[in-house]
XYZ file of N, CA and C in Angstrom:
672
model
N 5.686 7.120 -17.210
C 4.074 8.296 -17.353
C 4.642 8.601 -18.366
N 6.073 9.561 -17.741
C 7.019 9.776 -19.506
C 6.477 9.153 -20.786
N 6.684 8.027 -20.683
C 6.172 7.373 -21.811
C 4.973 7.276 -22.032
N 4.327 7.228 -21.671
C 2.755 7.514 -21.939
C 2.126 8.862 -22.575
N 2.770 9.854 -22.413
C 2.568 11.433 -22.877
C 3.550 11.177 -24.298
N 4.464 10.597 -24.418
C 5.306 10.574 -25.514
C 4.330 9.367 -26.618
N 3.860 8.262 -25.583
C 3.079 7.467 -26.514
C 2.242 8.757 -27.358
N 1.621 9.544 -26.256
C 0.068 10.064 -27.219
C 0.824 11.233 -27.877
N 1.986 11.662 -27.734
C 2.088 13.038 -28.593
C 2.731 12.343 -29.943
N 3.210 10.983 -30.567
C 2.899 10.192 -31.459
C 1.788 10.013 -32.029
N 0.343 9.655 -31.234
C -0.565 9.193 -31.632
C -1.272 10.722 -31.995
N -1.190 11.651 -31.369
C -1.429 12.999 -32.726
C -1.241 13.614 -33.238
N 0.043 12.872 -33.949
C 1.249 13.030 -35.228
C 0.395 12.886 -36.306
N 0.117 10.878 -36.044
C -1.010 10.266 -36.797
C -2.489 10.909 -37.141
N -3.131 11.292 -36.149
C -4.280 11.436 -35.952
C -4.404 13.083 -37.252
N -3.177 14.236 -36.517
C -3.556 15.492 -36.704
C -3.871 15.749 -38.855
N -3.261 14.956 -39.196
C -3.397 15.227 -41.044
C -4.783 14.297 -41.198
N -4.985 13.392 -40.621
C -6.982 12.706 -40.739
C -7.729 13.831 -40.366
N -7.168 15.114 -39.530
C -8.743 15.798 -38.694
C -8.171 17.365 -39.604
N -6.284 17.096 -40.621
C -6.424 18.106 -40.830
C -5.763 19.770 -40.165
N -5.681 18.944 -39.050
C -4.834 20.218 -38.140
C -3.672 19.716 -37.474
N -3.019 20.662 -36.583
C -1.844 20.745 -36.696
C -2.098 19.449 -34.907
N -0.885 18.733 -34.959
C -1.033 18.104 -33.190
C -1.422 18.231 -32.607
N -0.528 19.557 -32.478
C -0.633 20.032 -31.202
C -2.271 21.330 -30.538
N -3.070 20.826 -31.655
C -4.266 20.830 -31.246
C -5.891 20.038 -31.175
N -4.843 19.177 -30.935
C -6.086 17.591 -30.389
C -6.153 17.840 -29.166
N -6.922 16.916 -28.643
C -7.437 16.821 -27.423
C -7.563 15.204 -27.477
N -7.754 14.850 -26.139
C -8.022 12.995 -25.835
C -8.667 12.369 -25.178
N -10.403 11.218 -25.159
C -10.370 10.817 -23.904
C -11.510 9.915 -24.258
N -11.241 9.136 -23.495
C -12.422 7.788 -23.571
C -12.450 6.735 -25.252
N -10.872 6.889 -25.743
C -11.124 6.380 -27.158
C -11.458 7.399 -28.241
N -11.954 8.547 -28.198
C -11.461 9.195 -29.271
C -10.671 10.352 -29.258
N -10.146 11.756 -30.306
C -9.228 11.997 -30.535
C -10.286 13.338 -31.460
N -10.131 14.424 -30.748
C -11.017 15.782 -31.150
C -10.179 16.818 -31.358
N -10.705 18.213 -32.756
C -10.362 18.820 -32.470
C -10.576 19.856 -31.129
N -9.668 21.229 -30.588
C -9.413 21.701 -29.659
C -10.739 22.639 -30.241
N -11.628 23.396 -29.433
C -12.787 23.869 -29.684
C -13.170 23.428 -30.538
N -13.595 22.121 -31.864
C -14.497 22.249 -32.592
C -14.686 20.637 -32.251
N -14.929 19.818 -31.252
C -15.448 18.458 -30.655
C -16.024 17.995 -31.266
N -16.473 18.826 -32.487
C -17.462 17.468 -34.139
C -16.361 17.001 -35.073
N -15.723 17.845 -35.338
C -14.156 16.700 -35.471
C -13.584 15.851 -35.217
N -13.815 15.244 -35.367
C -13.216 13.846 -34.281
C -13.127 12.342 -35.200
N -11.856 11.627 -34.345
C -11.679 10.090 -34.930
C -12.062 9.063 -33.736
N -11.920 8.350 -33.625
C -11.752 6.917 -33.218
C -11.007 6.378 -32.570
N -10.026 6.186 -31.696
C -8.520 5.405 -31.198
C -8.286 4.879 -32.092
N -9.224 4.284 -32.229
C -9.030 2.937 -33.077
C -8.341 2.835 -34.519
N -9.689 4.110 -34.882
C -9.288 4.313 -36.088
C -7.894 5.546 -37.014
N -7.426 5.611 -35.699
C -6.208 6.879 -36.201
C -4.501 5.682 -35.973
N -4.523 4.463 -34.938
C -3.762 3.949 -35.408
C -4.089 2.157 -35.906
N -5.286 2.368 -37.026
C -4.977 1.401 -38.136
C -4.100 0.559 -38.316
N -3.623 -0.641 -38.102
C -2.272 -0.878 -39.132
C -1.215 -0.032 -38.722
N -1.285 0.430 -37.085
C -0.314 0.796 -37.259
C 0.635 0.630 -35.497
N 1.296 0.819 -34.983
C 1.625 0.223 -33.543
C 2.387 1.956 -33.207
N 2.032 1.851 -32.317
C 2.161 2.961 -30.827
C 3.118 3.057 -30.226
N 4.045 3.412 -30.126
C 5.022 3.481 -28.824
C 5.378 4.673 -28.455
N 5.565 4.742 -27.231
C 6.180 5.824 -26.536
C 8.067 5.163 -25.221
N 8.571 6.456 -25.109
C 9.557 6.172 -24.700
C 9.519 7.578 -23.674
N 10.278 6.629 -22.044
C 10.346 8.114 -21.034
C 11.310 7.409 -20.327
N 11.425 7.680 -19.117
C 12.618 7.761 -18.155
C 12.069 7.928 -16.914
N 11.590 7.325 -15.588
C 11.134 7.525 -14.062
C 12.166 7.735 -13.669
N 11.674 9.191 -13.352
C 12.774 9.882 -12.177
C 11.893 9.864 -10.630
N 12.152 8.894 -10.137
C 11.797 9.240 -7.978
C 11.666 10.537 -7.847
N 10.407 10.759 -7.367
C 10.177 12.273 -6.540
C 10.334 11.963 -5.559
N 11.008 12.404 -3.889
C 10.996 12.476 -3.064
C 10.400 13.437 -1.937
N 9.785 14.470 -2.802
C 9.551 15.764 -2.215
C 8.050 15.389 -1.390
N 7.595 14.317 -1.360
C 5.849 14.517 -1.554
C 5.758 13.511 -0.474
N 5.626 13.717 0.840
C 5.702 12.651 1.639
C 4.066 11.824 1.853
N 4.604 10.146 1.659
C 2.728 9.805 1.565
C 2.574 9.777 3.446
N 0.982 8.807 4.000
C 0.845 9.393 5.414
C 0.034 7.348 5.608
N -0.077 7.268 6.147
C -1.665 6.312 7.237
C -1.504 5.535 7.897
N -2.569 5.912 8.041
C -3.222 5.530 10.016
C -4.083 4.141 10.185
N -3.915 3.082 11.151
C -4.737 2.552 11.214
C -4.808 1.994 12.110
N -6.392 1.074 12.395
C -6.565 0.892 13.712
C -6.820 -0.225 13.739
N -6.792 -0.884 14.955
C -6.845 -2.188 14.931
C -7.035 -2.949 16.065
N -8.768 -3.894 16.134
C -9.257 -4.601 17.460
C -8.682 -5.943 17.389
N -8.304 -6.279 18.758
C -7.881 -7.674 18.852
C -8.590 -7.956 20.175
N -8.344 -9.960 20.194
C -8.931 -10.079 21.191
C -7.916 -10.534 22.067
N -7.461 -10.778 23.165
C -6.309 -11.834 23.996
C -6.437 -12.365 24.830
N -6.158 -13.346 24.721
C -7.115 -14.734 26.036
C -5.988 -14.709 26.817
N -6.384 -14.532 27.805
C -4.497 -14.048 29.674
C -4.564 -15.367 29.700
N -4.732 -16.442 29.634
C -4.708 -17.204 29.864
C -3.607 -18.591 28.794
N -3.855 -18.273 27.804
C -2.474 -18.134 26.771
C -2.084 -17.689 25.649
N -1.767 -16.535 26.282
C -1.211 -14.925 25.289
C -1.383 -15.208 24.166
N -2.949 -15.880 23.479
C -2.779 -15.385 22.333
C -3.761 -14.740 21.928
N -2.940 -14.400 20.550
C -4.292 -12.984 20.333
C -5.022 -13.428 19.249
N -5.815 -12.603 18.716
C -6.579 -12.823 17.632
C -6.794 -11.692 17.209
N -6.764 -11.458 15.671
C -6.925 -9.864 14.869
C -8.353 -9.723 14.755
N -8.415 -9.729 15.068
C -10.647 -9.070 14.693
C -10.848 -8.247 14.013
N -10.204 -7.015 13.455
C -11.040 -6.045 12.288
C -9.332 -5.272 12.563
N -9.176 -4.758 11.094
C -8.271 -3.752 10.601
C -8.844 -2.663 9.926
N -8.237 -0.935 10.819
C -9.412 -0.090 9.380
C -8.146 0.546 9.237
N -7.643 1.094 7.559
C -6.212 1.887 7.378
C -7.240 2.793 6.749
N -7.009 3.724 6.603
C -6.704 5.517 6.570
C -6.125 5.980 6.205
N -5.742 6.526 4.521
C -5.046 6.822 3.903
C -4.915 8.265 2.629
N -4.269 8.590 2.100
C -4.574 9.831 1.159
C -3.846 9.759 0.427
N -4.235 9.659 -1.065
C -3.507 8.975 -2.730
C -3.280 10.010 -3.115
N -3.247 11.000 -2.951
C -3.233 11.934 -3.644
C -5.136 12.393 -4.874
N -4.338 11.022 -5.860
C -5.392 11.194 -6.745
C -5.582 9.444 -6.872
N -6.722 8.675 -6.950
C -6.337 7.149 -7.558
C -6.911 6.986 -8.871
N -5.700 5.895 -9.178
C -5.520 5.885 -10.879
C -5.527 4.883 -10.393
N -5.018 3.451 -10.321
C -5.979 2.429 -10.494
C -6.466 1.095 -9.097
N -7.394 1.665 -8.816
C -8.832 1.766 -8.006
C -8.305 0.029 -7.275
N -8.048 -0.930 -7.907
C -7.868 -2.274 -7.762
C -6.074 -2.453 -7.292
N -5.914 -2.126 -7.759
C -4.291 -2.308 -7.574
C -3.452 -1.428 -6.739
N -4.461 -0.325 -5.879
C -4.344 0.349 -4.603
C -4.933 -0.896 -3.587
N -5.908 -1.464 -3.208
C -6.414 -2.300 -2.815
C -6.109 -3.315 -2.698
N -5.512 -3.868 -3.009
C -4.831 -5.109 -3.580
C -3.281 -4.788 -2.554
N -2.473 -3.522 -3.056
C -1.486 -2.987 -2.542
C -1.934 -2.522 -0.808
N -2.856 -2.241 -0.445
C -3.631 -1.845 1.147
C -3.253 -3.188 1.732
N -4.162 -4.035 0.636
C -4.656 -5.585 2.018
C -3.027 -5.623 1.804
N -2.407 -6.037 0.880
C -0.969 -7.445 1.120
C -0.258 -6.510 1.631
N 0.471 -5.787 1.528
C 1.084 -4.854 2.316
C 1.028 -4.865 3.773
N -0.058 -4.202 3.867
C -0.606 -4.225 5.450
C -0.954 -5.908 6.373
N -1.857 -6.162 5.261
C -2.419 -7.693 5.252
C -1.105 -9.188 6.043
N -0.437 -9.252 4.817
C 0.580 -10.067 4.405
C 1.823 -9.516 4.770
N 2.318 -8.578 5.179
C 3.512 -8.015 5.386
C 3.513 -7.104 7.131
N 2.116 -5.989 7.048
C 2.288 -4.860 8.777
C 2.003 -6.238 9.253
N 1.416 -6.623 9.932
C 0.275 -7.071 10.329
C 0.725 -8.515 10.838
N 1.525 -9.512 10.078
C 1.744 -10.067 10.173
C 3.056 -10.200 11.063
N 3.729 -9.034 10.649
C 5.153 -8.957 10.800
C 5.095 -8.600 12.915
N 3.725 -8.699 13.399
C 3.795 -8.201 14.284
C 3.150 -9.191 15.360
N 2.401 -10.137 14.886
C 2.177 -11.572 15.054
C 3.089 -12.501 15.024
N 3.236 -12.701 13.891
C 4.470 -13.813 13.917
C 5.734 -13.872 13.252
N 6.072 -13.139 12.204
C 7.258 -12.701 12.301
C 9.120 -12.529 13.045
N 9.144 -13.570 12.364
C 10.616 -13.435 13.640
C 11.756 -13.668 12.533
N 12.606 -12.912 13.242
C 13.861 -13.438 12.192
C 15.030 -14.121 13.571
N 15.533 -15.485 13.826
C 16.169 -15.920 14.520
C 16.885 -16.644 14.063
N 18.161 -16.372 15.634
C 19.613 -16.356 14.946
C 20.449 -17.028 16.529
N 20.931 -17.468 15.469
C 21.624 -18.758 15.648
C 23.127 -17.474 16.630
N 23.290 -17.354 18.256
C 24.021 -16.808 18.396
C 25.325 -17.004 18.531
N 25.815 -18.441 18.731
C 27.408 -18.815 18.295
C 28.014 -18.238 16.901
N 26.619 -18.689 15.807
C 27.632 -18.431 14.785
C 26.980 -17.281 13.691
N 26.087 -16.298 14.726
C 25.486 -15.697 13.960
C 24.489 -15.945 12.400
N 23.992 -17.155 12.146
C 23.491 -17.280 11.197
C 21.576 -17.672 11.178
N 21.063 -17.109 10.488
C 19.620 -17.147 10.773
C 18.799 -18.559 10.301
N 18.309 -18.406 11.571
C 17.987 -20.002 11.119
C 16.416 -20.141 10.775
N 15.994 -19.805 10.643
C 14.668 -19.497 10.419
C 14.727 -18.192 8.295
N 15.845 -18.754 7.266
C 16.182 -18.217 6.327
C 15.570 -18.967 5.185
N 14.350 -19.275 5.208
C 13.837 -19.918 4.066
C 12.173 -19.917 4.127
N 12.386 -19.931 2.480
C 10.408 -20.279 2.236
C 9.446 -21.729 3.227
N 10.030 -22.130 3.702
C 9.314 -23.607 3.758
C 9.219 -22.798 5.419
N 10.155 -22.261 6.375
C 9.624 -21.870 7.851
C 9.683 -20.362 7.509
N 9.465 -20.071 6.840
C 8.664 -18.266 7.100
C 7.376 -18.461 6.473
N 6.691 -17.945 7.445
C 4.770 -18.317 7.060
C 4.073 -17.533 6.816
N 3.487 -17.765 6.202
C 2.507 -16.408 5.890
C 1.381 -16.942 6.056
N -0.128 -16.035 6.485
C -0.843 -16.489 6.050
C -2.111 -15.808 5.194
N -3.027 -16.622 4.996
C -3.599 -16.678 3.357
C -4.645 -15.857 3.861
N -5.206 -15.164 2.396
C -6.057 -14.741 2.209
C -7.286 -14.838 3.423
N -7.572 -15.880 2.840
C -8.616 -16.717 4.253
C -8.819 -16.162 4.985
N -7.762 -16.528 5.693
C -7.432 -16.507 7.195
C -7.021 -14.904 8.378
N -7.270 -13.823 6.653
C -6.655 -12.568 7.531
C -8.113 -12.076 7.478
N -7.642 -10.779 8.631
C -9.112 -10.591 9.214
C -9.895 -9.873 8.539
N -11.108 -9.167 8.765
C -11.338 -8.167 7.776
C -10.863 -6.752 7.773
N -11.125 -6.353 6.712
C -10.044 -4.636 6.143
C -10.177 -3.809 5.377
N -10.945 -3.181 6.291
C -11.955 -1.499 5.544
C -10.488 -0.815 5.018
N -10.728 -0.142 4.303
C -9.771 0.715 3.469
C -10.306 2.295 3.510
N -10.008 3.756 4.064
C -10.845 4.463 3.925
C -9.571 5.642 3.218
N -9.953 5.851 1.882
C -9.411 6.497 1.477
C -9.776 8.177 0.200
N -8.887 8.500 0.614
C -9.373 10.357 0.534
C -8.410 10.229 -0.728
N -8.455 11.384 -0.859
C -8.599 11.978 -2.389
C -7.784 13.372 -2.467
N -6.824 14.395 -2.362
C -6.091 15.191 -1.753
C -5.135 15.488 -2.601
N -5.883 16.188 -4.746
C -4.919 16.181 -5.434
C -3.423 17.327 -4.829
N -2.546 16.271 -4.700
C -1.549 16.934 -5.002
C -0.535 17.377 -5.555
N 0.252 18.635 -5.354
C 1.081 19.310 -6.761
C 2.037 18.658 -7.252
N 2.025 16.794 -7.604
C 2.880 15.966 -7.835
C 3.069 16.080 -9.208
N 4.827 15.573 -9.435
C 4.465 15.537 -11.267
C 3.441 15.093 -12.655
N 3.168 13.729 -11.509
C 2.041 12.756 -12.697
C 1.162 12.429 -12.115
N -0.080 13.373 -12.704
C -1.411 13.314 -12.291
C -1.847 13.793 -10.570
N -1.375 14.025 -9.869
C -1.484 14.371 -8.612
C -1.311 13.256 -7.750
N -1.336 12.231 -8.242
C -1.030 11.239 -7.453
C 0.355 11.047 -5.874
N 0.178 10.514 -5.104
C 1.160 10.184 -4.664
C 1.203 8.998 -3.674
N 2.210 7.868 -3.580
C 2.513 6.406 -3.757
C 1.981 6.269 -2.310
N 1.875 4.922 -1.937
C 1.154 4.097 -1.617
C 1.556 2.821 -0.786
N 2.967 2.556 -2.051
C 3.152 0.925 -1.708
C 3.194 1.089 -0.027
N 5.115 0.864 0.082
C 5.172 0.467 1.266
C 4.915 1.355 2.989
N 4.717 2.192 2.351
C 3.405 3.165 4.155
C 2.580 2.728 4.103
N 1.757 0.878 3.138
C 0.842 0.549 3.993
C 1.515 -0.421 4.436
N 2.528 -0.969 4.555
C 3.076 -1.553 6.076
C 3.615 -0.939 7.216
N 4.247 0.318 7.198
C 4.655 0.490 8.038
C 3.712 0.812 9.710
N 2.155 1.189 9.749
C 1.988 1.231 11.173
C 1.435 0.203 11.247
N 1.222 -1.495 11.018
C 0.421 -2.037 11.313
C 1.330 -2.846 12.410
N 2.509 -3.013 12.328
C 2.825 -3.418 13.234
C 2.658 -2.645 15.065
N 2.974 -1.358 15.229
C 2.825 -0.282 15.962
C 1.550 -0.266 15.961
N 0.986 -0.675 15.157
C -0.863 -0.440 16.225
C -0.990 -1.325 16.427
N -0.908 -3.338 16.156
C -1.110 -4.189 16.934
C 0.289 -4.135 18.237
N 0.918 -3.796 18.415
C 1.844 -3.498 19.228
C 0.593 -2.902 20.392
N 0.326 -1.435 19.754
C -0.148 -0.848 21.163
C -1.791 -1.582 21.826
N -2.329 -1.791 20.764
C -3.743 -2.909 21.085
C -3.193 -3.579 22.467
N -2.558 -4.591 22.003
C -2.563 -5.751 22.482
C -1.504 -5.140 24.037
N -0.679 -4.310 23.834
C -0.140 -3.259 25.208
C -0.855 -3.137 26.314
N -2.079 -2.169 25.525
C -3.584 -1.653 26.360
C -4.454 -2.581 26.943
N -4.635 -4.134 26.064
C -4.844 -5.201 26.912
C -3.881 -5.901 27.959
N -2.987 -5.961 27.943
C -2.409 -6.556 28.871
C -2.052 -5.516 30.130
N -2.182 -4.553 29.671
C -2.477 -3.015 31.137
C -0.650 -2.854 31.344
N 0.531 -2.897 30.196
C 1.968 -2.623 30.119
C 2.794 -3.028 29.104
N 3.451 -1.702 28.219
C 4.356 -1.847 27.592
C 5.041 -2.288 26.822
N 4.215 -2.922 25.500
C 5.455 -3.477 25.419
C 6.196 -3.541 24.384
N 7.808 -3.558 24.385
C 8.285 -3.196 23.094
C 8.842 -3.713 21.876
N 8.710 -5.171 21.969
C 9.336 -5.844 20.868
C 8.257 -6.728 20.212
N 8.994 -7.010 19.315
C 7.304 -7.810 18.421
C 7.882 -8.994 17.224
N 7.493 -9.605 16.719
C 6.532 -10.310 16.872
C 5.887 -10.820 18.555
N 4.289 -10.785 18.959
C 3.578 -10.383 20.802
C 3.380 -11.705 20.503
N 4.358 -12.705 20.293
C 4.250 -14.116 21.256
C 3.783 -14.286 22.305
N 2.603 -15.562 22.223
C 2.331 -15.989 23.492
C 3.105 -15.901 24.954
N 4.007 -16.220 24.915
C 5.574 -16.121 26.001
C 5.548 -14.662 26.203
N 5.493 -13.714 25.385
C 6.175 -12.639 25.374
C 4.384 -11.678 26.267
N 3.918 -12.357 25.599
C 2.235 -11.434 26.235
C 2.224 -12.278 27.781
N 2.521 -13.065 28.212
C 2.718 -13.897 29.372
C 3.274 -13.395 30.165
N 4.177 -13.258 29.431
C 5.597 -12.142 30.469
C 5.215 -10.838 31.229
N 5.019 -10.729 29.783
C 3.905 -9.486 30.091
C 2.789 -8.824 31.171
N 1.726 -10.006 30.928
C 0.694 -9.557 31.535
C 1.651 -10.180 33.867
N 2.505 -11.002 33.630
C 3.049 -10.827 35.023
C 3.393 -9.984 35.189
N 4.467 -9.046 34.491
C 5.110 -7.775 34.842
C 4.220 -7.282 35.562
N 3.414 -6.555 34.602
C 1.671 -6.374 35.319
C 1.038 -6.221 36.722
N 0.755 -7.749 36.709
C -0.028 -8.024 37.403
C 1.910 -7.830 38.558
N 2.757 -7.835 38.286
C 3.282 -7.447 39.987
C 2.422 -6.101 40.125
N 3.264 -6.083 38.999
C 2.504 -3.872 39.484
C 1.826 -3.178 39.431
N 0.999 -4.200 39.159
C -0.410 -3.931 40.175
C -0.648 -4.134 41.711
N -0.119 -5.240 42.380
C -0.106 -5.698 43.228
C 0.930 -4.653 44.344
N 1.693 -4.183 43.481
C 2.268 -3.536 44.529
C 2.126 -2.019 44.118
N 0.782 -1.615 44.120
C 0.231 -0.566 44.268
C 0.572 0.568 42.681
N 1.622 0.223 41.936
C 2.117 1.167 40.693
C 0.834 0.926 39.971
N 0.356 2.545 38.888
C -0.359 2.240 38.123
C 0.905 1.408 36.454
N 0.082 0.735 35.835
C -0.378 0.297 34.793
C -0.317 1.013 33.884
């Protein structure tokens, strides 16, 4: 972002003489550059950079002072005979401060939660050989992800509450999109089973075991 601001300053240095003013007196929006307080004195961006190249330089310094947040709600269907879980619907809610790239944000939320978050709860598992300590599924052939057409409907509710961040009043919405998915599914399955599950993926064998334990508790008169 600092590189973009540097490029903008260099662009104004080109446009200033064309408009007969100091570059500090210029504004730009929607492909037009004009003089502050005198919008009639303007020039098109393409004319200002005709036969020229404008490049900016900058350095990205991460800002960790603003925490990002996200909530996920899931609807599941559980087959108590087989332990199979079907994820029917997902609703996410987050606040990104200000949306800069709408399509990129949607892709991040769907991809991070869909391919990484919810599938971590249902399918992904690291299998370790207890004798050697080696992973038994450490390659992309055995590491299965569902395709986009196999994912459930995902609805994203995005709020915009401008944050006093160092650039554009925005905050990150990257890795946070993965975080709530596994917990939401684990809680939904636990609610359906009637007993808490504490590990994922929630494979059929683990669910059937939990159903048996919940049944034993109910048979003894203990609230599940």
